[in-house]
Short mmCIF file of C-alpha atoms in Angstrom, two decimals:
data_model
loop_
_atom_site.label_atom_id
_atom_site.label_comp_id
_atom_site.label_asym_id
_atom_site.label_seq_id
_atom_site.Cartn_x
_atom_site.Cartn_y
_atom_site.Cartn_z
CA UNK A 25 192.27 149.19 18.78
CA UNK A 26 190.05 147.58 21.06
CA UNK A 27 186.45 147.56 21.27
CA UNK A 28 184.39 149.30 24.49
CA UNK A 29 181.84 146.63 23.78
CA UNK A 30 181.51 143.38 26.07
CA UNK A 31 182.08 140.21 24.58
CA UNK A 32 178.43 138.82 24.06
CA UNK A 33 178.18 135.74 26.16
CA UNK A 34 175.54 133.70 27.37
CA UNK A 35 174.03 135.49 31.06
CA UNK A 36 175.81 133.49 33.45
CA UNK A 37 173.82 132.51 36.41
CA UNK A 38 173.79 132.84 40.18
CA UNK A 39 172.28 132.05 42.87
CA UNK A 40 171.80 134.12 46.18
CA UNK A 41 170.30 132.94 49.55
CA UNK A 42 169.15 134.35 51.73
CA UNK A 43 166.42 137.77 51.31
CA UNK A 44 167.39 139.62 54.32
CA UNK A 45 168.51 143.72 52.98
CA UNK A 46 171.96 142.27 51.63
CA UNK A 47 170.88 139.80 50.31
CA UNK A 48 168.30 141.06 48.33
CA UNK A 49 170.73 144.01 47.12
CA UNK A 50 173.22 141.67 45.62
CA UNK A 51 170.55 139.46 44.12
CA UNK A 52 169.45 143.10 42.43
CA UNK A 53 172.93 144.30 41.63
CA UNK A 54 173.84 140.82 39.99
CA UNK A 55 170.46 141.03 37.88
CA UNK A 56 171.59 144.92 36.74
CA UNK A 57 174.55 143.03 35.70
CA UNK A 58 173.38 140.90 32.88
CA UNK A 59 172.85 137.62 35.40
CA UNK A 60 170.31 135.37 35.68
CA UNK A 61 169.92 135.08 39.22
CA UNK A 62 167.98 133.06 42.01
CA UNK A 63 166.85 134.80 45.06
CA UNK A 64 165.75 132.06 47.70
CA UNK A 65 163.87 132.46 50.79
CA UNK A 66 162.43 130.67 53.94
CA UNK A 67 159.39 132.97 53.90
CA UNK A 68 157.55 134.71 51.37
CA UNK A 69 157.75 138.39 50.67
CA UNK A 70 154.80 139.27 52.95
CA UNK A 71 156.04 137.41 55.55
CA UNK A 72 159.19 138.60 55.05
CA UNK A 73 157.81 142.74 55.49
CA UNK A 74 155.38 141.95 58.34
CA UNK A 75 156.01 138.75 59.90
CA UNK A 76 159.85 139.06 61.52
CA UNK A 77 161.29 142.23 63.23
CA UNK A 78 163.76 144.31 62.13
CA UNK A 79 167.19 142.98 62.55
CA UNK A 80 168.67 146.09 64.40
CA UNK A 81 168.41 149.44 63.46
CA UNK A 82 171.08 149.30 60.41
CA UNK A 83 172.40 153.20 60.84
CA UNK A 84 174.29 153.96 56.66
CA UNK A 85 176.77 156.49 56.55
CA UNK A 86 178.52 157.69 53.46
CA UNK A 87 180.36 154.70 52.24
CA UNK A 88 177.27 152.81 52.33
CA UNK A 89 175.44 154.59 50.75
CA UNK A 90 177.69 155.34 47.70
CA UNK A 91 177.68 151.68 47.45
CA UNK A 92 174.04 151.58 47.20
CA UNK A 93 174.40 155.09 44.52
CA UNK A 94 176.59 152.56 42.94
CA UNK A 95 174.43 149.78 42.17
CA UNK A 96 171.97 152.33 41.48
CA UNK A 97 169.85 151.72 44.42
CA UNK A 98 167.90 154.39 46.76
CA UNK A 99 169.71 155.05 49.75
CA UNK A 100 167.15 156.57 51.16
CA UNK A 101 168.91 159.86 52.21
CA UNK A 102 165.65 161.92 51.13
CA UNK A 103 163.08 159.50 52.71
CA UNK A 104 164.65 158.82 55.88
CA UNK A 105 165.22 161.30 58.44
CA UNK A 106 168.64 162.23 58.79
CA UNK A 107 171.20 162.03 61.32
CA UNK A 108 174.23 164.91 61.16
CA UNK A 109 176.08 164.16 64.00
CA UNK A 110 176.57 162.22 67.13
CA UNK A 111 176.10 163.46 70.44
CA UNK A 112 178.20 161.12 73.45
CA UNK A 113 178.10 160.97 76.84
CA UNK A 114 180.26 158.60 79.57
CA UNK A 115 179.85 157.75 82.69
CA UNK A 116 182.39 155.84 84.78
CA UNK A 117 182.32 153.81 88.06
CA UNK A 118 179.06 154.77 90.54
CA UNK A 119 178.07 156.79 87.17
CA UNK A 120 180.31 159.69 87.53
CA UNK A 121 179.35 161.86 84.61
CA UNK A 122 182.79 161.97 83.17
CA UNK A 123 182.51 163.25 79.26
CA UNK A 124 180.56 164.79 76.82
CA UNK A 125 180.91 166.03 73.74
CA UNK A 126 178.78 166.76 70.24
CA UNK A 127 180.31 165.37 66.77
CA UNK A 128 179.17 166.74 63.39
CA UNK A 129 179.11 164.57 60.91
CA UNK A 130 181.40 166.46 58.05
CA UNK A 131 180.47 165.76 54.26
CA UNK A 132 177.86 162.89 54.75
CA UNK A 133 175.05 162.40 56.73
CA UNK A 134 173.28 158.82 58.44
CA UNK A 135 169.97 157.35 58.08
CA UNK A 136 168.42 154.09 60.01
CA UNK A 137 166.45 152.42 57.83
CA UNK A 138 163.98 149.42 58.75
CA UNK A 139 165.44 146.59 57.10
CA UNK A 140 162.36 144.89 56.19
CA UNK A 141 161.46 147.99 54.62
CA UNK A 142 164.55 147.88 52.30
CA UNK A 143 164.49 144.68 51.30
CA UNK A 144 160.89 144.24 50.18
CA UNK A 145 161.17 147.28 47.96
CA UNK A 146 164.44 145.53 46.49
CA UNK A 147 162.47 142.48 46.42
CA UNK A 148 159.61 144.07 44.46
CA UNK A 149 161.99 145.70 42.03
CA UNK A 150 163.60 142.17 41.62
CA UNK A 151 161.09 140.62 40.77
CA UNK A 152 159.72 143.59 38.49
CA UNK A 153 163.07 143.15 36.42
CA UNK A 154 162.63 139.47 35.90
CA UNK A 155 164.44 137.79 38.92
CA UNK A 156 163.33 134.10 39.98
CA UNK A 157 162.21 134.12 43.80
CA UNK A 158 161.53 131.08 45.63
CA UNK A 159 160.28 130.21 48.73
CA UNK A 160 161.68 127.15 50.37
CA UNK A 161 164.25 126.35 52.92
CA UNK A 162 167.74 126.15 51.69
CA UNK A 163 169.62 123.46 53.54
CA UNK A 164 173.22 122.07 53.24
CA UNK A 165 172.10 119.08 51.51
CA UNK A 166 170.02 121.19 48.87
CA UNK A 167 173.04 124.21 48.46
CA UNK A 168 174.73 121.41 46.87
CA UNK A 169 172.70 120.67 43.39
CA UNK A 170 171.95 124.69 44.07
CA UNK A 171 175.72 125.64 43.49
CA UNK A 172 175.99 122.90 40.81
CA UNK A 173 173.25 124.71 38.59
CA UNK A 174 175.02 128.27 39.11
CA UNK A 175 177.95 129.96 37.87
CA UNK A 176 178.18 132.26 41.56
CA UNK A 177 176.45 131.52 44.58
CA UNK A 178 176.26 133.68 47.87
CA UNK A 179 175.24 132.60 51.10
CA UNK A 180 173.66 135.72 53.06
CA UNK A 181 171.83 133.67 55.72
CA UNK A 182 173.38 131.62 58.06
CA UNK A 183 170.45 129.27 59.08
CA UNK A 184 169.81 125.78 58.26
CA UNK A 185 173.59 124.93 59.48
CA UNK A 186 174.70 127.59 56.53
CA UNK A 187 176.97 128.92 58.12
CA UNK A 188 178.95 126.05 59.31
CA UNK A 189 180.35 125.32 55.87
CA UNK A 190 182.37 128.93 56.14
CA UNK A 191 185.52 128.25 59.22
CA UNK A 192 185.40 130.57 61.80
CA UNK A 193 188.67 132.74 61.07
CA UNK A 194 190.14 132.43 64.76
CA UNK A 195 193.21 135.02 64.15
CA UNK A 196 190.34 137.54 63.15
CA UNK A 197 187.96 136.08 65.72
CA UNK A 198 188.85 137.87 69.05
CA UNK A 199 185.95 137.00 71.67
CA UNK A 200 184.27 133.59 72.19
CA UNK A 201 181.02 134.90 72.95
CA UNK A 202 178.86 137.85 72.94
CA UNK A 203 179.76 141.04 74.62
CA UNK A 204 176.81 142.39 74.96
CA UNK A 205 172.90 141.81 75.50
CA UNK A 206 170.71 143.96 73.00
CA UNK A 207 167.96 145.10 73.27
CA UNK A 208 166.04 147.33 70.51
CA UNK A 209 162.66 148.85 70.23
CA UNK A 210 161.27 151.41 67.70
CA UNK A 211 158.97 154.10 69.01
CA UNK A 212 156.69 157.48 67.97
CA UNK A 213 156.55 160.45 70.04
CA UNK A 214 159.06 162.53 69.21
CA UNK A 215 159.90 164.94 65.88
CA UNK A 216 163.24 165.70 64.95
CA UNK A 217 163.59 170.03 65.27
CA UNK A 218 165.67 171.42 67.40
CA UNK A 219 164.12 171.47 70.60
CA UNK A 220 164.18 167.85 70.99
CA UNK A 221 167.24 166.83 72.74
CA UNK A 222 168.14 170.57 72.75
CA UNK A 223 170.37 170.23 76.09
CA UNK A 224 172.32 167.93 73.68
CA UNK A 225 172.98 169.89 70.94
CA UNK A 226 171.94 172.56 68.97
CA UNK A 227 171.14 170.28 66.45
CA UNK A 228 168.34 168.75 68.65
CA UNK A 229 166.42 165.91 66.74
CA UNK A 230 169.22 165.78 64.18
CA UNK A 231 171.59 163.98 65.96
CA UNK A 232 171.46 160.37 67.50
CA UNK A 233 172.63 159.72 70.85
CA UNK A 234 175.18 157.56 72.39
CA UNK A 235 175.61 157.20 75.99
CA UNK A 236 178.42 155.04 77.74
CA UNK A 237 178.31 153.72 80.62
CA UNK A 238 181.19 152.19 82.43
CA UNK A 239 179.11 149.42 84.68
CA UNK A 240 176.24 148.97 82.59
CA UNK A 241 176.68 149.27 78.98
CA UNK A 242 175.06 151.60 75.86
CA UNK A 243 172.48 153.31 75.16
CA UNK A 244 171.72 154.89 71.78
CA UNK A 245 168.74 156.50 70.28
CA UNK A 246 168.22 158.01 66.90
CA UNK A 247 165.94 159.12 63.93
CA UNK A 248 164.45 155.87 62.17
CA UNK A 249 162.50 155.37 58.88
CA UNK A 250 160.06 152.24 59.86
CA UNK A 251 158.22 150.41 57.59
CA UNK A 252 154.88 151.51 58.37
CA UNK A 253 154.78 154.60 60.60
CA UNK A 254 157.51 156.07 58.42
CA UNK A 255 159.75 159.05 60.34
CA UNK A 256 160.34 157.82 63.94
CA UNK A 257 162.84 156.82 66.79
CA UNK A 258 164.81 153.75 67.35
CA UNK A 259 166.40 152.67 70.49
CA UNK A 260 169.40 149.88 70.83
CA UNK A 261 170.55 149.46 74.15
CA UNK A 262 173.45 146.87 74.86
CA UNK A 263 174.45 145.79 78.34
CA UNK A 264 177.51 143.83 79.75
CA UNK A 265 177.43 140.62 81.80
CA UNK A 266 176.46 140.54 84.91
CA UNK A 267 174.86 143.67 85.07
CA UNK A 268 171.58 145.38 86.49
CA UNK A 269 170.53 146.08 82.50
CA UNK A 270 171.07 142.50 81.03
CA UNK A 271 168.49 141.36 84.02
CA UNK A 272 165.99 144.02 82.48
CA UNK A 273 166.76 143.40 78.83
CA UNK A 274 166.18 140.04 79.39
CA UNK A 275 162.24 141.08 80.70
CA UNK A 276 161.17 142.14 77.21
CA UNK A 277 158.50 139.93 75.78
CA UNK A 278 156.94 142.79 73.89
CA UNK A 279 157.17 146.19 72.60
CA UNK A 280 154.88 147.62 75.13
CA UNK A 281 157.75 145.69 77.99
CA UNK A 282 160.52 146.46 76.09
CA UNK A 283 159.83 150.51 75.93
CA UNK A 284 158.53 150.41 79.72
CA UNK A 285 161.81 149.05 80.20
CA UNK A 286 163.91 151.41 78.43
CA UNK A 287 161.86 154.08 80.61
CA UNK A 288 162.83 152.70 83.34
CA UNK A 289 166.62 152.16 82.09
CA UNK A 290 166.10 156.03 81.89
CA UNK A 291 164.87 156.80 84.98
CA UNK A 292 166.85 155.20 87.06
CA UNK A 293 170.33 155.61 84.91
CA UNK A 294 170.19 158.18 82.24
CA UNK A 295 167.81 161.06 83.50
CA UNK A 296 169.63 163.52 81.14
CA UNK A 297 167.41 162.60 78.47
CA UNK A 298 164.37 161.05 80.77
CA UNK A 299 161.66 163.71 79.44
CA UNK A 300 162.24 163.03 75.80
CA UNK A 301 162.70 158.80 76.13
CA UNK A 302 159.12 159.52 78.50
CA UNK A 303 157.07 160.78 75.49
CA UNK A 304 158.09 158.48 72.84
CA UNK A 305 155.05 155.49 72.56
CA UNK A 306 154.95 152.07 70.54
CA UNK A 307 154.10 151.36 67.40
CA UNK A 308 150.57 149.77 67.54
CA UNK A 309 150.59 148.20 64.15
CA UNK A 310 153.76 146.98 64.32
CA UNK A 311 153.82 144.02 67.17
CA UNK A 312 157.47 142.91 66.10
CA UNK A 313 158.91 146.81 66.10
CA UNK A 314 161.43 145.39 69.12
CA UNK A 315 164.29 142.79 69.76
CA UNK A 316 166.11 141.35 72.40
CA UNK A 317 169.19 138.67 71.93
CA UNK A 318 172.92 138.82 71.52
CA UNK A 319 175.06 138.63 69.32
CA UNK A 320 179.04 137.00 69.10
CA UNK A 321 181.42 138.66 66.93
CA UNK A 322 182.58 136.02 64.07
CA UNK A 323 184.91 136.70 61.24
CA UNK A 324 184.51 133.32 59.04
CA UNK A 325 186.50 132.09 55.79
CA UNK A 326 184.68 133.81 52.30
CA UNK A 327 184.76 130.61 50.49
CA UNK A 328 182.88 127.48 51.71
CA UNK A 329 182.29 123.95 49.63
CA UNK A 330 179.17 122.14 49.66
CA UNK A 331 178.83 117.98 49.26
CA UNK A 332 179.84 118.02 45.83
CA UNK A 333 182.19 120.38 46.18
CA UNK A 334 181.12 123.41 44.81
CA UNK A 335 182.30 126.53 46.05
CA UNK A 336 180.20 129.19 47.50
CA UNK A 337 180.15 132.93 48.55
CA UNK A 338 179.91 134.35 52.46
CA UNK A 339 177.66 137.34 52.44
CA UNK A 340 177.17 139.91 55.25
CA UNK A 341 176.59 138.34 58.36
CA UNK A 342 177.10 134.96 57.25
CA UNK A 343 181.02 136.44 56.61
CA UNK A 344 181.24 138.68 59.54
CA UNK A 345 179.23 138.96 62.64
CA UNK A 346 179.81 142.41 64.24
CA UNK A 347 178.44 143.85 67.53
CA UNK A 348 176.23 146.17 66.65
CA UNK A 349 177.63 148.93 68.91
CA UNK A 350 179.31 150.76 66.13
CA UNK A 351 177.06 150.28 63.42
CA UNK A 352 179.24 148.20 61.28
CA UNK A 353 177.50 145.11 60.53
CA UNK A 354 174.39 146.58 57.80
CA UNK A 355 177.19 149.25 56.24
CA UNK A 356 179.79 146.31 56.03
CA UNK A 357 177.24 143.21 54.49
CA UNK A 358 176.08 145.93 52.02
CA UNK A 359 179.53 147.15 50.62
CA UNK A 360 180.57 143.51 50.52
CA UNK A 361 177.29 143.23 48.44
CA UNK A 362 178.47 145.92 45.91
CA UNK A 363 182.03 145.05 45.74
CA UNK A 364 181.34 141.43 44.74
CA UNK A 365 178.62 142.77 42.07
CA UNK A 366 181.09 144.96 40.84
CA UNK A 367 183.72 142.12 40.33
CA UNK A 368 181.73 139.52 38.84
CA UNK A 369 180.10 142.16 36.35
CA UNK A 370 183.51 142.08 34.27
CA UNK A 371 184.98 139.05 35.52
CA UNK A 372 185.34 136.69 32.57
CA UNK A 373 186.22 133.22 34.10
CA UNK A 374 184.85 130.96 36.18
CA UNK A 375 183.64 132.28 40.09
CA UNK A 376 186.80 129.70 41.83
CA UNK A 377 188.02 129.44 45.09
CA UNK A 378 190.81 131.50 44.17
CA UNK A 379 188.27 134.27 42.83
CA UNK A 380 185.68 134.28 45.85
CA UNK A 381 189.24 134.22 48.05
CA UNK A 382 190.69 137.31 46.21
CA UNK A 383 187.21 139.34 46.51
CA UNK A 384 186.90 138.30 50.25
CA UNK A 385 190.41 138.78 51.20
CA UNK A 386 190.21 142.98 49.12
CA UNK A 387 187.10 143.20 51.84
CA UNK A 388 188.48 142.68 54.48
CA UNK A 389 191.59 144.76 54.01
CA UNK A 390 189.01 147.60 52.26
CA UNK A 391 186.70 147.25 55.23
CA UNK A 392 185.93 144.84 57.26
CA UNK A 393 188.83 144.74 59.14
CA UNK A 394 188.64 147.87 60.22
CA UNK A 395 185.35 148.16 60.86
CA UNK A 396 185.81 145.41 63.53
CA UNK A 397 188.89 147.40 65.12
CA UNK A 398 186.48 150.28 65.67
CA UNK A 399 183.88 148.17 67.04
CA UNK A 400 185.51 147.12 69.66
CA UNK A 401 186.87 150.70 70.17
CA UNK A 402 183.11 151.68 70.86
CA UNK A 403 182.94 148.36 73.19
CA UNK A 404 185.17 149.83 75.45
CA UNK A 405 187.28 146.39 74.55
CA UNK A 406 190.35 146.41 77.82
CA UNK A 407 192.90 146.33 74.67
CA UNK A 408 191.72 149.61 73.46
CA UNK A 409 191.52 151.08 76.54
CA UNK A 410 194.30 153.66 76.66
CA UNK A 411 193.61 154.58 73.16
CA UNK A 412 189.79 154.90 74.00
CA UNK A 413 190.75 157.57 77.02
CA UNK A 414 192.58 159.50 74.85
CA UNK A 415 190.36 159.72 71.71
CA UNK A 416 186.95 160.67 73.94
CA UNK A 417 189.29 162.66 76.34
CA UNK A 418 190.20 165.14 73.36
CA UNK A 419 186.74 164.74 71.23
CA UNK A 420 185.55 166.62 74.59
CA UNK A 421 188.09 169.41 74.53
CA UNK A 422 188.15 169.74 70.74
CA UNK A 423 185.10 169.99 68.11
CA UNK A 424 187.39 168.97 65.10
CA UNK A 425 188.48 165.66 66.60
CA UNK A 426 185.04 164.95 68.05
CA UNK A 427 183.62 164.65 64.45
CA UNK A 428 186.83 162.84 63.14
CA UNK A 429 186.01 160.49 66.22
CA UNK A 430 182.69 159.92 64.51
CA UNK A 431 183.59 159.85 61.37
CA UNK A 432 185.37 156.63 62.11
CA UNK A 433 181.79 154.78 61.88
CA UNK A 434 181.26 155.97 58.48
CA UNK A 435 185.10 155.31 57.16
CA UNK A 436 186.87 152.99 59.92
CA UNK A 437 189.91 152.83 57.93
CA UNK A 438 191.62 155.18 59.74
CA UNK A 439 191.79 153.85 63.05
CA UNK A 440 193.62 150.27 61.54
CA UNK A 441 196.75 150.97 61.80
CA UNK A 442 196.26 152.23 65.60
CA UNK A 443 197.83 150.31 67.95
CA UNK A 444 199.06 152.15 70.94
CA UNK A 445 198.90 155.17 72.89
CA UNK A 446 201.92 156.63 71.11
CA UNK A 447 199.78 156.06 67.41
CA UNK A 448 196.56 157.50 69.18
CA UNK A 449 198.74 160.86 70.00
CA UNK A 450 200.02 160.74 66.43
CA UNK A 451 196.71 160.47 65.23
CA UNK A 452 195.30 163.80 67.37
CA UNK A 453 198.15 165.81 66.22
CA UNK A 454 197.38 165.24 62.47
CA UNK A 455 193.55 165.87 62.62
CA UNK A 456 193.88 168.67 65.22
CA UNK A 457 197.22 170.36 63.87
CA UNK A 458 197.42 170.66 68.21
CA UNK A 459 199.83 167.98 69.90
CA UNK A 460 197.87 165.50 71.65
CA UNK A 461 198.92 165.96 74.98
CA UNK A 462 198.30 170.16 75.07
CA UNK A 463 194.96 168.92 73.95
CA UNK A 464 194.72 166.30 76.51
CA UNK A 465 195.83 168.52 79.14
CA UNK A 466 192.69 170.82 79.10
CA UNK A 467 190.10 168.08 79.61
CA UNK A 468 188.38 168.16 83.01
CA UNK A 469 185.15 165.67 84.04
CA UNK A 470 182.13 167.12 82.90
CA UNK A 471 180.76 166.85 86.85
CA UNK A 472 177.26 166.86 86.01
CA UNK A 473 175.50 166.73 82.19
CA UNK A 474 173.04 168.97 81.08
CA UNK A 475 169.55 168.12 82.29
CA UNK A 476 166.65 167.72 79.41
CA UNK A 477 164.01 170.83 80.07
CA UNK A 478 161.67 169.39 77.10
CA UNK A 479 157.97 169.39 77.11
CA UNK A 480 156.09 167.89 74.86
CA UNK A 481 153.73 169.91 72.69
CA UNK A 482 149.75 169.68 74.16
CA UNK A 483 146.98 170.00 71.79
CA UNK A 484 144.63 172.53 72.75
#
């Protein structure tokens, strides 16, 4: 007969740096767990909440957020206002309005969350349950005696040359450099009922919106939670190289330009939803509530070894660097976070290469992996580009594959073993029950989108 109890044991230690959102929700997990754990940080927790911007919009679907239920963490599904569904519309060459189509989200719902938000209520809980925080820089040279004084340490940041101690993984590693430009900006203006976005769906406010466009790049907008004005809208726009929208991303040197930009964006590109994007305003207490930049997609090695030889942990971003198009990289960092909690809590030897190697290596086949495949579905990536056609062909011809569609951004898993046009048929047929090509044969061009008739409410 064997006992349920643990073996008692000394609390092991560990070490986590880095304070962004995934950080912080390891460094919480691990303490849960019986560790005695180290949070470090560059900046304090003030500065941390009020002194940086958001780093994107970090959109959780289901599998996120069951890790999160996991570790016993708020996922903020009744705080946040929630997105059900996704509505999409592409435009090709000369913006020919080609496709649209509305996809319910079936059995989970999203929520956007500002990350600084997140993390400094993790941080305050933290610290409530007796975790060490300190602020200092964490550099190569000082990881070393770091590592040495912990049984597990994770690297969620990549700064201070961090990140060079994890190999870029060039066989996962497809592009050399960013796809896209970014620009984000969070705004208040707008509720969420039904006659917001209404020539959209009938959903209105509660579904985000994702427009393609062939010579420019995407546009997305959706329901936020921000830090300080609480229930609001978030815009991330990404544009390709060489086009008319990285020259006006690249004008942004404030919320006030970046929101006069996306106006403009609007105006001159996406008038479908102009009177909506026109009365959404900035957030005046909030002069970091926007972000321009770019970002390349990097799969690295899980295990890195300091000076001394100590081996450490990659953690979210520092591991994998997605392209925020799909939403991938917050959902990915934080289900990395709860899968490694979840391993060291009954692991009983010592936190190895080989054991940091095995964790990182069940990610990546569990997740990550995928999760990149569909992000560079949603980048329109030339490889993908037959497959692409035919997935948003049928999502606008048939309801039931447009939410499977968007169901692949809350469980990518699906589309990995997708490789062709033949697999993308195969794949219709057994979510429609309709062979792919009757399906395919009813799609025409849109012609022209709905128009947005919305007018914002006056006060008497």
């Amino acid at each position: 007969m064997t006992s349920q109890n643990p073996v008692s044991r000394s609390p092991r230690s560990a070490a986590v740096i880095g304070a962004g959102q995934t950080g912080v929700t390891a460094a919480l997990g691990l303490l849960d767990a019986g560790f005695t754990v180290t949070l470090y940080s560059d900046r304090d927790q003030r500065s941390l909440r009020d002194d940086v911007p958001a780093t994107g919009t970090a959109l959780e679907f289901g599998e996120t957020q069951q890790a999160e239920a996991a570790l016993g963490l708020d996922s903020y599904t009744g705080r946040a206002p929630r997105h059900t569904g996704l509505s999409v519309r592409i435009a090709g060459p000369d913006n020919a309005e080609l496709i649209a189509f509305d996809g319910t989200f079936d059995g989970y719902v999203g929520v956007a969350v500002d990350t600084r938000l997140k993390a400094d209520e993790r941080l305050t809980a933290f610290l409530e349950r007796g975790g060490d925080f300190i602020v200092e820089p964490v550099t190569v040279e000082s990881l070393d005696a770091i590592a040495a004084a912990n049984d597990l340490t994770l690297v969620a940041t990549g700064r201070g040359g961090l990140a060079d101690l994890f190999p870029i993984d060039e066989q996962r590693t497809v592009y050399d450099k960013p796809q896209r430009s970014l620009l984000t900006v969070t705004v208040t203006g707008l509720d969420f009922d039904p006659g917001v976005f209404a020539h959209r769906s009938p959903a209105g406010g509660a579904h985000s919106l994702f427009s393609i466009l062939a010579e420019q790049g995407e546009a997305w907008w959706g329901p936020y939670l921000h830090k300080d004005a609480g229930p609001s809208w978030a815009f991330l726009g990404w544009a390709r190289p060489g086009s008319d929208w990285e020259t006006r991303f690249a004008a942004a040197d404030s919320a006030e330009s970046a929101l006069r930009i996306v106006k403009d964006l609007y105006r001159d590109y996406i008038d479908w939803d102009l009177p909506e994007v026109q009365a959404t305003r900035v957030i005046p207490e909030d002069p970091h509530s926007w972000l321009k930049g770019a970002v390349r997609p990097v799969v690295r090695a899980g295990v890195g070894h300091t000076a001394g030889g100590h081996p450490v942990a990659a953690l979210g971003d520092t591991a994998v660097a997605y392209d925020p198009v799909a939403g991938q990289g917050a959902q990915s960092g934080l289900i990395q976070a709860q899968r490694l909690v979840a391993a060291a809590a009954v692991h009983e030897g010592a936190f190895d290469e080989q054991w940091i190697t095995e964790q990182y290596a069940a990610f990546l086949s569990a997740r990550s992996d995928a999760a990149a495949k569909v992000t560079r579905l949603f980048l329109s990536d030339p490889a993908f580009a037959d497959i692409g056609g035919q997935f948003f062909a049928t999502a606008a011809v048939d309801p039931k594959f447009a939410s499977a569609l968007v169901g692949l951004l809350h469980r990518p898993q699906p589309f990995l073993p997708i490789d062709s046009p033949a697999d993308a048929a195969a794949y219709i047929t057994e979510v429609t029950g309709v062979d792919a090509g009757e399906l395919l044969a009813k799609f025409a061009p849109a012609g022209r989108f709905e128009r947005s008739t919305f007018a914002p409410a006056t006060v008497g």
